[in-house]
Structure formats: C-alpha cells, structure tokens
Amino acid sequence: MTSYLIKGAAILGGEPTDLLIEDGRVVLDPSAVERSRDRGDVEVVDASGLIALPGLVDLHTHLREPGREDAETVLTGTQAAAMGGFTAVHAMANTEPVADTAGVVEQVWRLGREGGYCDVYPVGAVTVGLAGERLAELGAMADSAARVRVFSDDGHCVNDAVLMRRALEYVKAFDGVIAQHAQEPRLTEDAQMNEGELSGRLGLRGWPAVAEEAIIARDCLLAAHVGSRLHVCHVSTAGSVEIVRWAKSKGWNVTAEACPHHLLLTDELAATYDPIYKVNPPLRSATDVEALREGLADGTIDVVATDHAPHPHEDKDCEWQAAAFGMLGLETALSVVQQAMVDTGLLDWRGVADRMSASPARIGRLSGHGRPVEVGEAANVVLYDPSFSKVVDATELASLSRNTPYAGRELPGRVVATFLRGNPTVLDGKLQ
Ligand SMILES: [Zn+2]
C-alpha cells in the first residue's frame, strides 16, 4: 500500500500542516512525517492552499441498483461520490426490487465494497415494497452483513400513524432510526412545484409547505411518545425548521437534513418550465432558503444530505408534468455548501466537517467514518481547493446520468483528492 505525504494542507481550514497517510491511517507525528521525506516509497502530494476535511458522509443517496442501471449503478454512483469527496453514502431503498429484505441490502452493501470507491450503507425500507401497509423485515436487515441502522420509505411518506409508531418502536431494539420523507399524500396529489403565487401563475399544481410540516410535527410527537429516534429527510420550508427547532428544545431525539439544492435554488426556476428543476420536495421561496441556511448554521438542521437522484435523459427531457422528480447532487454538494454557507460567512470549515461528515456518520451509527483528521484515525480524508472556480459541465460528471441543475452555472471549489482508508479514490481531481 502506497504511503502519501500531504504537504501544507489546512486541516479544517487551520494552519498548513504536513500529514502522512500510511497503512490506511493518518500520521501527524512530526518526527514520523519528517522521516518520510527521505523515503523513496512515499508519494508526495502538494496540498498548499488546500483544505483537509474528513471524508464526507451522505445520509441520502439514490444509487438505483438493482433495477434502474440505466440511471446509475453502485459503481458509477460511488465514483460520483468519490469525486464529490464522499467516503460513505447511504443508499436509499427505492430500488427494483425494493431494499426491504436482508438479501437486497447485502447485495447493495457488497457491490459498494467490491467497487472500492466509497463505502455503501444500504437504507432499509420501512414497509414491504414501500407500499405503506406492513413493516418490512427491519430486524433481519439490521442483523444482516449490511448492519442496517437507517430505515426509510423515501420517495413515499410513511403516512399511516400506527405504522410509523410501530416502526419507531421496533428500531429502538438495535438503535436504528426512521428517516421520514415527510409528505402528506392527500395534500400533494399531482403536486408539481412549491405552492404559491408563482404556481398559480404557471398553472402547475402546488405542493404546499403544510404538507411537509404537518407530517414532521406529527412524527416529532410520535418519536417523543415512544422515545425513539426520528430523522427528517430533506427539510425544505421555514416552518419545518421551526418545528424541528421546537422538538429539539424539548430534548426529543429528532435530527434533520437539508439538501444542497434547497440551500441555493428557489422556486423561481420553475418559471423556465425546465424539469431539470423539478424535485421532491420542490424548490421553495427565498425566505425558505434563508431559514434553511440559518437552521443549518445554528445546528437545528444537523446535516447536509444530497438526495442525489439520477434519472436517464428520457425521464427528464420532456414536459414538466411528465418528468421525474429529482436531481444529481454528489459531485456538486461541497461546492454548493461552500457558496451557500461558507462564502456567506454562515459556517466555517469545522462546521462543514460536522454537517457533512461527523453528524451524518453519528446518525447512521457508522463507526469508521465521520472521525476527525487526527493521529491514528482511518485515513478517510478529502483535499479541497476553495479558491478554484468552475462552470459545471454535465458531460464531465462521473455519474451515469446528466440531470444536474447546475450545468452552465459557476460554482466555487474543487475536490482535489479523496482517500478511502488511505487509498486514493480521487487524485489530482481525477478518478483513480
Ligand atoms: Zn425523499
């Protein structure tokens, strides 16, 4: 295994430091680093001007395999993840077949390990076939080789309150968490975009904020009632941030995520009728974006999660109404967070490491990820150049799909290197 001497990296944006990556671990001991300079077997990486962060962890990724390998595979999705600085992703359960058994989650977990680009932690479905009728084999998935701790029917809301209560109760046995896609179904029938003055003008059916907020409020109360862990997926409204803040003030075990696109883009983009901007939950108002940023900055929102949702050309290159919901996110997440949170002064790099690595790893109960860049820790490390600026070119993405809402848009920053347990998955900005 090659050793790497990383010269002049600013760990979490601090003073430039030399660090050695050896035998899959981080070595900061000055004498060991010094000795490595004369060794022929050590590859030197010039990291001057670069920030070192712990490998990013995504709580919300759609890898599409099994079933929709025309959109993404575990291999291409984890390559995209590595290019984005991720060393671990949670793969959502809405595959074909659905990840609702030990067999399917073990298959996805193994594909991630075999690829070697990024660890894949499958999310188990809450209900059989995501149908919202009866609980899936949560215990068997937790006991499987994939050791599932996060369960979600993402794409669908677990709408039945009795079922949601049972799921919350069930996962307590193995310290699991229910990650809810909060969407009241009746209030959002055929919903196309954020409900507001603009949806009326554009003639697109509205997706009202209350449909998200009502479910989040109910689930917070349920989680408190049974003393279990709730995680709220892709919070998108100012009201949702308020409800999560209230639940946390009560001491309840509630965590929440925001997606990069909800931190940067607004519903005004729907006026283009370009379904590249069609996503669920929808892009919201500038006021909502502001509230999400504040919530992320003050810790009400624990994590940034990408909701990376690859779709083949034919599912997006059509009329708005007919197009699929979702957009790519893995390869642009850190750049979007830099623009929305760091360059605005709302979050420093220490905060970014918390929201994009430590907190998601803690919620997913991952032991080998989300650890600080410190002596003896597994070398899951990203080197990032915040001074770089680029215009996003969809054709250059590692993802199999091209549905990025940032194509043609200038974004700051570039992932220069990603190390997974000491192995470079990305070096010099290129996939290894
Ligand atoms: Zn969702």
PDB file of C-alpha atoms and ligand atoms in Angstrom, residues 60 62 154-156 181 233-234 280-281 307, ligand 1:
ATOM      1  CA  HIS A  60     -29.385  10.243   1.384  1.00  0.00           C
ATOM      2  CA  HIS A  62     -30.119   7.062  -4.709  1.00  0.00           C
ATOM      3  CA  ASP A 154     -38.057   7.694   0.845  1.00  0.00           C
ATOM      4  CA  GLY A 155     -39.992   8.727  -2.220  1.00  0.00           C
ATOM      5  CA  HIS A 156     -43.043   7.803  -0.168  1.00  0.00           C
ATOM      6  CA  HIS A 181     -39.914  11.556   3.659  1.00  0.00           C
ATOM      7  CA  CYS A 233     -35.267  13.887   5.259  1.00  0.00           C
ATOM      8  CA  HIS A 234     -34.806  16.927   3.023  1.00  0.00           C
ATOM      9  CA  ASN A 280     -39.434  16.473  -4.415  1.00  0.00           C
ATOM     10  CA  PRO A 281     -39.835  18.283  -2.069  1.00  0.00           C
ATOM     11  CA  ASP A 307     -30.709  13.355  -2.235  1.00  0.00           C
TER      12      ASP A 307
HETATM   13 ZN    ZN B   1     -37.479  11.938  -0.386  1.00  0.00          ZN
END
